[in-house]
PDB file of C-alpha atoms in Angstrom:
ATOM      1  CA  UNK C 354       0.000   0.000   0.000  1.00  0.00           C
ATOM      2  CA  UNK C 355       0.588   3.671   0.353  1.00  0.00           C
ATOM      3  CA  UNK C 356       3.307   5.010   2.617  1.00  0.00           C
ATOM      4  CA  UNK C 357       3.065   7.973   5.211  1.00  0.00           C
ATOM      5  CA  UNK C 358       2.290  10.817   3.341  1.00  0.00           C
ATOM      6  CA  UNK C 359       2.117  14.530   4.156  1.00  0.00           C
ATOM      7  CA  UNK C 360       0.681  18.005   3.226  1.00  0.00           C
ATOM      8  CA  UNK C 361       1.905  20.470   2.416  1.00  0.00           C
ATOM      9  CA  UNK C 362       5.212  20.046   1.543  1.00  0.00           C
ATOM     10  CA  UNK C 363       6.496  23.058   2.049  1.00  0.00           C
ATOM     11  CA  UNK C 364       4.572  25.893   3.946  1.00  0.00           C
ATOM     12  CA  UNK C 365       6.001  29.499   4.112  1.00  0.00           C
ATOM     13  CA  UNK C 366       4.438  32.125   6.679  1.00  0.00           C
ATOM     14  CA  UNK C 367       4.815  34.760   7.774  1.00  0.00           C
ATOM     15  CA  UNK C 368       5.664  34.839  12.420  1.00  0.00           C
ATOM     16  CA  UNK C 369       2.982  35.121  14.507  1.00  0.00           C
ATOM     17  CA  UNK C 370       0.827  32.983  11.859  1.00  0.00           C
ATOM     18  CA  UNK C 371      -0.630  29.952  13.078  1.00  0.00           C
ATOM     19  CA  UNK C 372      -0.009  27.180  10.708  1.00  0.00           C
ATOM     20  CA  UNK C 373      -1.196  23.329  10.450  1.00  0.00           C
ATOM     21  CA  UNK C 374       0.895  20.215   9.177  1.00  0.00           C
ATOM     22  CA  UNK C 375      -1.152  16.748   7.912  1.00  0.00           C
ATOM     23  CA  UNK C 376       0.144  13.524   8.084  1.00  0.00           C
ATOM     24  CA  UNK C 377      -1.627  10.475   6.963  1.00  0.00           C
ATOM     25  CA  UNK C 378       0.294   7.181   8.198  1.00  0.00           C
ATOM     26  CA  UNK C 379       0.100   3.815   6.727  1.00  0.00           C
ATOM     27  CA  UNK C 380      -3.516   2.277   7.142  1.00  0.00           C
ATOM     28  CA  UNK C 381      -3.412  -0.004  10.291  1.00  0.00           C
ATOM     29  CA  UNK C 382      -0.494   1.603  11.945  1.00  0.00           C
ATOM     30  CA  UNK C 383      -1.918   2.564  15.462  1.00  0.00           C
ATOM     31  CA  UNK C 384       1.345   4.409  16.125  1.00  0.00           C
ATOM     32  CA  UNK C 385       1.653   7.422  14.956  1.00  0.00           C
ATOM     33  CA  UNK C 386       5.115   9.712  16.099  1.00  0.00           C
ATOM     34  CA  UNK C 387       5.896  13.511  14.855  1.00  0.00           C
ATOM     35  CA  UNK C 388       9.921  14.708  14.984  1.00  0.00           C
ATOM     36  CA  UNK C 389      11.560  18.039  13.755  1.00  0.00           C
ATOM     37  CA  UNK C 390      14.711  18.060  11.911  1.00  0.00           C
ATOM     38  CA  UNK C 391      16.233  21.613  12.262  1.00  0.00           C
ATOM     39  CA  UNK C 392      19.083  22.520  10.489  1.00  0.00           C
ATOM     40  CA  UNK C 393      22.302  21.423  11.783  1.00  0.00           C
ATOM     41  CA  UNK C 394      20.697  19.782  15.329  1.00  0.00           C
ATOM     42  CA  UNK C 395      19.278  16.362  14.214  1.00  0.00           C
ATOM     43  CA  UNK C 396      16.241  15.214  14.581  1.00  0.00           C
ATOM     44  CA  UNK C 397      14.104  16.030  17.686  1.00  0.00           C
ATOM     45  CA  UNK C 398      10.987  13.471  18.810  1.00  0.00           C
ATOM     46  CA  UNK C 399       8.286  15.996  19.364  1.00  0.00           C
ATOM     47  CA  UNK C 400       5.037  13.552  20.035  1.00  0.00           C
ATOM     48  CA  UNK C 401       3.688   9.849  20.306  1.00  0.00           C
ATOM     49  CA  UNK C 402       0.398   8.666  19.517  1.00  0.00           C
ATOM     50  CA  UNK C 403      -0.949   5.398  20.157  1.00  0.00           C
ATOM     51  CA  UNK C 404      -4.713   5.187  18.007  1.00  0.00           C
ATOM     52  CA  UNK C 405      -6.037   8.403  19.202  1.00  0.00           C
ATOM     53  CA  UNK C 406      -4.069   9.396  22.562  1.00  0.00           C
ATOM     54  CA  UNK C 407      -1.159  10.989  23.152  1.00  0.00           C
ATOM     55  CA  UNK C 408       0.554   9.199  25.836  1.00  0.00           C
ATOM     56  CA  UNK C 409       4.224  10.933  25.277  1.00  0.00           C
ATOM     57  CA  UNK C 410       3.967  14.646  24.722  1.00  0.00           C
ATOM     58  CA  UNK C 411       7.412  15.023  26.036  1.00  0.00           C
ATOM     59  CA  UNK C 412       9.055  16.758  22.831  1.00  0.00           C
ATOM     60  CA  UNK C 413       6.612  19.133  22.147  1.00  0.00           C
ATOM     61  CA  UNK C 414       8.693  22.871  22.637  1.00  0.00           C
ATOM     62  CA  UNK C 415       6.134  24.834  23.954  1.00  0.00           C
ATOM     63  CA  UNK C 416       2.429  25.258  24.657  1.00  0.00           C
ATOM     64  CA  UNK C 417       1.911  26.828  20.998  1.00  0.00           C
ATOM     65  CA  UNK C 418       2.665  23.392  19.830  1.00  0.00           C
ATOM     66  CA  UNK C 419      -0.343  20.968  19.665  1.00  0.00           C
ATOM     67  CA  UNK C 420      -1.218  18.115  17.922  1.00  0.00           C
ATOM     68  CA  UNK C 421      -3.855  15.651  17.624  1.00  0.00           C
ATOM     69  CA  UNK C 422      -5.225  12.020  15.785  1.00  0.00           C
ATOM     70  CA  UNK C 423      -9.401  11.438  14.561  1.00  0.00           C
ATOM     71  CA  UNK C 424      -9.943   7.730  13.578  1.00  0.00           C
ATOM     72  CA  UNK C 425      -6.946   6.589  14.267  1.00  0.00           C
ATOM     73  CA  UNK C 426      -5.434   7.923  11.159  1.00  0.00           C
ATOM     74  CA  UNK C 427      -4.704  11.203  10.040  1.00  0.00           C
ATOM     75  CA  UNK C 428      -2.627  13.454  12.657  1.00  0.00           C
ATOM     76  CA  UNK C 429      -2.574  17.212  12.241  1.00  0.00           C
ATOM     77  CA  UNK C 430       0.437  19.229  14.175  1.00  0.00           C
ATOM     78  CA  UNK C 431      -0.303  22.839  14.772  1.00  0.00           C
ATOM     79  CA  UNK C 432       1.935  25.604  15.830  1.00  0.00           C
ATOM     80  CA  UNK C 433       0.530  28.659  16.814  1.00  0.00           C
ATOM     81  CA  UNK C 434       2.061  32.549  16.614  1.00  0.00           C
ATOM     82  CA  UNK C 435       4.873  30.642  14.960  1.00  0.00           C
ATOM     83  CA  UNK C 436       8.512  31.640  15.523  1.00  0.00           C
ATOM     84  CA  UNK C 437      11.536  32.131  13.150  1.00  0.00           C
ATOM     85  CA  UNK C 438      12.965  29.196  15.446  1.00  0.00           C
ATOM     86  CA  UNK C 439      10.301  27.418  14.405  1.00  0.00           C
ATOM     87  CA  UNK C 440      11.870  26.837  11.026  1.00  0.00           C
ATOM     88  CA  UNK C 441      12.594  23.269   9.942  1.00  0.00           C
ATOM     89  CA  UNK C 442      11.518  20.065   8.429  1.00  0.00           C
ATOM     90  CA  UNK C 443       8.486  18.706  10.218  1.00  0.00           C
ATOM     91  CA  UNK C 444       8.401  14.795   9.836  1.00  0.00           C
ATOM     92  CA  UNK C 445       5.794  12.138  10.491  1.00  0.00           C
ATOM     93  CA  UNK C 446       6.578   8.224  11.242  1.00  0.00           C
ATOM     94  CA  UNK C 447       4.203   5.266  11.728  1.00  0.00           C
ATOM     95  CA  UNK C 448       5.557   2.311  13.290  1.00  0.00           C
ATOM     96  CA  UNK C 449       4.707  -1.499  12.453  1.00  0.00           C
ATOM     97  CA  UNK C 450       6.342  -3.908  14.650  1.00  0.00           C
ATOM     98  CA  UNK C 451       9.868  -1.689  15.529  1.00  0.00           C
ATOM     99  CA  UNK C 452      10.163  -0.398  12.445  1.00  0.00           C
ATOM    100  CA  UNK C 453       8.905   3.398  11.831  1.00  0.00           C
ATOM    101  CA  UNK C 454       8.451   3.884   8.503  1.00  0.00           C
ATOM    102  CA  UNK C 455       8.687   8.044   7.722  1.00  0.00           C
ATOM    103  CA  UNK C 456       6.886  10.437   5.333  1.00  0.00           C
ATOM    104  CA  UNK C 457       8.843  13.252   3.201  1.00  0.00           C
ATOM    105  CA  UNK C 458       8.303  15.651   6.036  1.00  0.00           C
ATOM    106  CA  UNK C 459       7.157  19.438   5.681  1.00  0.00           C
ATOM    107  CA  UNK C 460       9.603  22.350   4.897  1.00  0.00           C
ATOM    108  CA  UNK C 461       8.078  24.836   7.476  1.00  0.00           C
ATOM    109  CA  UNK C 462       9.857  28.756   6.888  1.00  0.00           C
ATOM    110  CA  UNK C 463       8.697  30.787   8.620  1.00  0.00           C
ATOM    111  CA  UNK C 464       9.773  34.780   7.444  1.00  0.00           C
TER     112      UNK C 464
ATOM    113  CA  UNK D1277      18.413  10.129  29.161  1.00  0.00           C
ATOM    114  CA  UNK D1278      18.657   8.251  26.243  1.00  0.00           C
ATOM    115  CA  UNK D1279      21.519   9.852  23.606  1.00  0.00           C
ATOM    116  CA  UNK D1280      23.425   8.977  20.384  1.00  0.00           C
ATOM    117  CA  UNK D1281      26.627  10.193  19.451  1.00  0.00           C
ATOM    118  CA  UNK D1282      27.839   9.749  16.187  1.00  0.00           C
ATOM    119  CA  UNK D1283      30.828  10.597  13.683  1.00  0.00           C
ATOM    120  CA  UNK D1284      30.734  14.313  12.871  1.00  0.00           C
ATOM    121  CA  UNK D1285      30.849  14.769   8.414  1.00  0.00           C
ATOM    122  CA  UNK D1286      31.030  15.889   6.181  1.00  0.00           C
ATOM    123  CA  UNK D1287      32.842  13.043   4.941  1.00  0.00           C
ATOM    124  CA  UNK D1288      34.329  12.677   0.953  1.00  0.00           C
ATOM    125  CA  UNK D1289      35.367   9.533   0.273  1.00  0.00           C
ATOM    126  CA  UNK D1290      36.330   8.103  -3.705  1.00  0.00           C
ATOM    127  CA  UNK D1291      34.466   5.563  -5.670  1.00  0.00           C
ATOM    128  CA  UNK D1292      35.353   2.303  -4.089  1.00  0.00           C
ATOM    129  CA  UNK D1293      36.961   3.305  -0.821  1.00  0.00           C
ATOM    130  CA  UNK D1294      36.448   1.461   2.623  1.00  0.00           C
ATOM    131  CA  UNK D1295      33.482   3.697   4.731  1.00  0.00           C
ATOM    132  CA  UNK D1296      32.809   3.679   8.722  1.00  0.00           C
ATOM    133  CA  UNK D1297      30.768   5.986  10.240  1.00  0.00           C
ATOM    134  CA  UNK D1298      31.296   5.989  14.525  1.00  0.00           C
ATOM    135  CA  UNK D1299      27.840   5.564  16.623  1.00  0.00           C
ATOM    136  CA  UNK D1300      27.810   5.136  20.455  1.00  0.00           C
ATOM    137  CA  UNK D1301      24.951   5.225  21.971  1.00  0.00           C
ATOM    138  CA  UNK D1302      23.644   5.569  26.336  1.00  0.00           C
ATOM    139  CA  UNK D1303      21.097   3.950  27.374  1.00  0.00           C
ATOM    140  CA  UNK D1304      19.357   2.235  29.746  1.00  0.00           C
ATOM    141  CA  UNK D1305      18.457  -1.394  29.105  1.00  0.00           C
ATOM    142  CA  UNK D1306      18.365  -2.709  25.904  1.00  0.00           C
ATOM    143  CA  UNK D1307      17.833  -0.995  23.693  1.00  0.00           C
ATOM    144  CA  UNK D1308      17.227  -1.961  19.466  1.00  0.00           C
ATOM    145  CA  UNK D1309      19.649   0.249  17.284  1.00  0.00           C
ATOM    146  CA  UNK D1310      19.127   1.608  13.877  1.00  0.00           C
ATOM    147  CA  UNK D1311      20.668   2.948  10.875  1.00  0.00           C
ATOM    148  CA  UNK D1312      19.153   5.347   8.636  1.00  0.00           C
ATOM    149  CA  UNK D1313      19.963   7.417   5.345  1.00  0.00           C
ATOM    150  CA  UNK D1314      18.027   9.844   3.742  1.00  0.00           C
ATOM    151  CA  UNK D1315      19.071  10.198   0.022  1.00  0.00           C
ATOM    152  CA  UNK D1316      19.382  13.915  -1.278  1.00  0.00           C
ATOM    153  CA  UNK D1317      16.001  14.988  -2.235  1.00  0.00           C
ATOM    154  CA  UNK D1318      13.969  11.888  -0.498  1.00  0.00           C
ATOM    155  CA  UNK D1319      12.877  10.798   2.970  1.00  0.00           C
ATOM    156  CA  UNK D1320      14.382   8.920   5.613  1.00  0.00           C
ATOM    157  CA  UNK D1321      14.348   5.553   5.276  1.00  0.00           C
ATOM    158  CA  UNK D1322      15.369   2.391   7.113  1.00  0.00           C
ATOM    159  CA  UNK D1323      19.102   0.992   6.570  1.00  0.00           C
ATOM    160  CA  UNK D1324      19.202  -1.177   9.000  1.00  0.00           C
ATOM    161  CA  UNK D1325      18.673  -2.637  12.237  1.00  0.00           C
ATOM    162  CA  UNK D1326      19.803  -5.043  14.921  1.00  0.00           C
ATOM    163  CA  UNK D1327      17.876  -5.670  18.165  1.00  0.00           C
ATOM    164  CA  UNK D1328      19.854  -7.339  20.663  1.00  0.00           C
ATOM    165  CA  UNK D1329      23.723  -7.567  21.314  1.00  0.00           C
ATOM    166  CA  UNK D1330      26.057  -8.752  18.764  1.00  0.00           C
ATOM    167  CA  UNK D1331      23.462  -8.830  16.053  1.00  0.00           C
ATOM    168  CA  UNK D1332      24.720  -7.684  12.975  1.00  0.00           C
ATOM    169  CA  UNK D1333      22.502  -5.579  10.761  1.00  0.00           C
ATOM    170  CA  UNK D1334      23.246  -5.474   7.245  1.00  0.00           C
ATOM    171  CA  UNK D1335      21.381  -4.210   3.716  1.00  0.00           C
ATOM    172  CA  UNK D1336      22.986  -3.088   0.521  1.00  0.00           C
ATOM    173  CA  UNK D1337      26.782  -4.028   1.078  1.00  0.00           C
ATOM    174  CA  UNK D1338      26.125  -1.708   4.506  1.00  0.00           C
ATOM    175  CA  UNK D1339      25.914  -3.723   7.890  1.00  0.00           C
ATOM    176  CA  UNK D1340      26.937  -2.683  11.313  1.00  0.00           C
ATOM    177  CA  UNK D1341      26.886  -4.771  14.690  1.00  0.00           C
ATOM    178  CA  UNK D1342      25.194  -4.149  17.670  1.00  0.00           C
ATOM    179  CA  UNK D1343      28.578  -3.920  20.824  1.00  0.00           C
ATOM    180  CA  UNK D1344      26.929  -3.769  23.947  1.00  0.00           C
ATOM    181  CA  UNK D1345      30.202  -3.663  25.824  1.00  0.00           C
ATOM    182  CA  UNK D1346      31.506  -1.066  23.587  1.00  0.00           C
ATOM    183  CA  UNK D1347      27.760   0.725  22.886  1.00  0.00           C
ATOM    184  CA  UNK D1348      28.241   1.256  19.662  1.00  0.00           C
ATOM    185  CA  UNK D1349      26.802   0.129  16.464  1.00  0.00           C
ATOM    186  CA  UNK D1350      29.198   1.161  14.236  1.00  0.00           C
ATOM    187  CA  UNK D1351      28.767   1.546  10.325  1.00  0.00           C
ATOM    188  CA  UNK D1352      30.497  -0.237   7.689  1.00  0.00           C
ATOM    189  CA  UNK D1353      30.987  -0.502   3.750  1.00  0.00           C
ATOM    190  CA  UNK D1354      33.448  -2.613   2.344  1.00  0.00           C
ATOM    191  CA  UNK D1355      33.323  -0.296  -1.325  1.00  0.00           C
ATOM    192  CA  UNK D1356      31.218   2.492  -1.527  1.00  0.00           C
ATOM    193  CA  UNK D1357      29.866   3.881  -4.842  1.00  0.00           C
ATOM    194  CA  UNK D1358      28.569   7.389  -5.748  1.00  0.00           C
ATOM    195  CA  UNK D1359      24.667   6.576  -5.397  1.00  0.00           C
ATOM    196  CA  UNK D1360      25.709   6.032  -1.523  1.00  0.00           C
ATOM    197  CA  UNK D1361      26.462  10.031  -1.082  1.00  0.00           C
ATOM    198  CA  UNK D1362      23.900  10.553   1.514  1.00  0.00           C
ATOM    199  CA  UNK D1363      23.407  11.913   5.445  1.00  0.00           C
ATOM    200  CA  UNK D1364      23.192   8.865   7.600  1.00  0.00           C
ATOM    201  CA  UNK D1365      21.591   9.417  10.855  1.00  0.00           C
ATOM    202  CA  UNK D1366      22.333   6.297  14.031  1.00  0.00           C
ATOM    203  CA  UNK D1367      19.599   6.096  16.056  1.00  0.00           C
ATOM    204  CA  UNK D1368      17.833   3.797  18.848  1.00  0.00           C
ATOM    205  CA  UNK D1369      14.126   2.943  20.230  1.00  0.00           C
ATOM    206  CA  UNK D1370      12.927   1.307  23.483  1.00  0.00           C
ATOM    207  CA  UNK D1371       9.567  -0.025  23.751  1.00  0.00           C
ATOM    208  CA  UNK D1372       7.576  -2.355  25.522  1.00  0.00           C
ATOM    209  CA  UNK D1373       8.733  -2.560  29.314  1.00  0.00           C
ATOM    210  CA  UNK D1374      12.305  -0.431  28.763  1.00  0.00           C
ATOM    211  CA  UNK D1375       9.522   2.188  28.479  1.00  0.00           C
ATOM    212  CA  UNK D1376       9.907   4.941  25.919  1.00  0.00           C
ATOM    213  CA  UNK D1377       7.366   4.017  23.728  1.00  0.00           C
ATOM    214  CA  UNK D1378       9.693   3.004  20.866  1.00  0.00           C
ATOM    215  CA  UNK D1379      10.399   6.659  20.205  1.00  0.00           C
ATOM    216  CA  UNK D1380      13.929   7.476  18.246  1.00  0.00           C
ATOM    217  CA  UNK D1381      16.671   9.178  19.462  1.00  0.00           C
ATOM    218  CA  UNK D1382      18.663  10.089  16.695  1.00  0.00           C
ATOM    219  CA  UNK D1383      22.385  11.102  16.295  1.00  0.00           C
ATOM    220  CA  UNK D1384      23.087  14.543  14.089  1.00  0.00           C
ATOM    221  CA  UNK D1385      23.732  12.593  10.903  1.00  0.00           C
ATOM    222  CA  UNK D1386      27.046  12.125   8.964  1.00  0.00           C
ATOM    223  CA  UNK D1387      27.006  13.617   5.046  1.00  0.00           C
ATOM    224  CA  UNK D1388      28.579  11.048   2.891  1.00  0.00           C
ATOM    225  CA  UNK D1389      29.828  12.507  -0.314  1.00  0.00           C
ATOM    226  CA  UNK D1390      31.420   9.719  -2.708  1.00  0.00           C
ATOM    227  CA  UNK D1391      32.887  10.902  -5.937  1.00  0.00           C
ATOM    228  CA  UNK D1392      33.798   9.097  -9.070  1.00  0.00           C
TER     229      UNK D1392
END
């Protein structure tokens, strides 16, 4: 089938705009994970979903960071007032087994 | 916590040359250890893996084995080619009763550039 995909795939804004990232993981993967990549630092686990709870919100930066799963499917990741530090690559996983398997992530710039 | 320290890059090697890339890793427990690479333009995608000690992992002439009395998982090519040039990120999970939900702690990635 389909692997994780996600919208859009790049997203410019301007700060202080609110902005929402889609991800929509393989069908029948109940877990569901969201990680940053920012330039030069890695990547940084941000959020863990198991179906439709969030039972490991430990990565997320700040309160204008939120996220959440309907139907144990698609996930949406919002960041509110954004920040120039906010800048990165946005990536989505879902995991079968111990394997994640990851989308193409979203090129978030914020201006 | 859980952390992952790998080889810093940028790292030019020729066509055919011998490749390792360093990864130690701190953890609690035991936990599974992966390699992956995320070809310029793509996504990241799975390299390999090994889940217990002294597995060795291994896909496309790559394979690395899990030390535990070392920690490290290091990475290995025996001739590298120019469709290799890629960043290559070491990471690890821990699931189950380690805890952690299987999350990935990644190391900062290592740019491979192979040329002919």
């Amino acid at each position: 089938g389909a692997g994780v995909s996600q919208s859009p795939s790049n997203k410019v804004t301007e700060k202080g705009k609110d902005v929402e990232l889609r991800c929509d993981p393989i069908s029948g993967h109940t877990a569901l994970y969201w990680y940053r990549q920012r330039l030069g630092q890695g990547l940084e686990f941000l959020i863990y979903f198991q179906g439709n709870s969030a039972p490991d919100k430990s990565g997320l930066p700040s309160d204008r960071f939120s996220a959440e799963r309907t139907g144990e499917s698609v996930s949406t990741l919002t960041i509110q007032r954004t920040q120039q530090e906010d800048s990165a690559v946005y990536l989505c996983a879902s995991r079968a087994n111990n394997e994640q398997f990851f989308g193409p992530g979203t090129r978030l710039t914020v201006l | 916590g859980n952390s992952v320290t790998q080889m810093e890059g940028p790292v030019t090697l020729s066509e055919e040359a011998f490749l390792t890339i360093n990864c130690t890793y701190t953890a609690t427990g035991y936990p599974s250890l992966f390699w992956y690479v995320q070809y310029p333009g793509e996504g990241l995608q799975l390299l390999l893996k090994a889940t217990k000690a002294d597995d060795k992992g291994s896909n496309k002439g790559f394979e690395a084995t899990y030390r535990k009395e070392t920690t490290s998982f290091h990475l290995e090519k025996g001739s590298v080619q120019v469709s290799d040039s890629a960043v290559y990120f070491c990471a690890l999970s821990q699931g189950g009763s380690g805890g952690s939900n299987y999350k990935l702690t990644f190391g900062k990635g290592t740019l491979l550039t192979v040329n002919p």
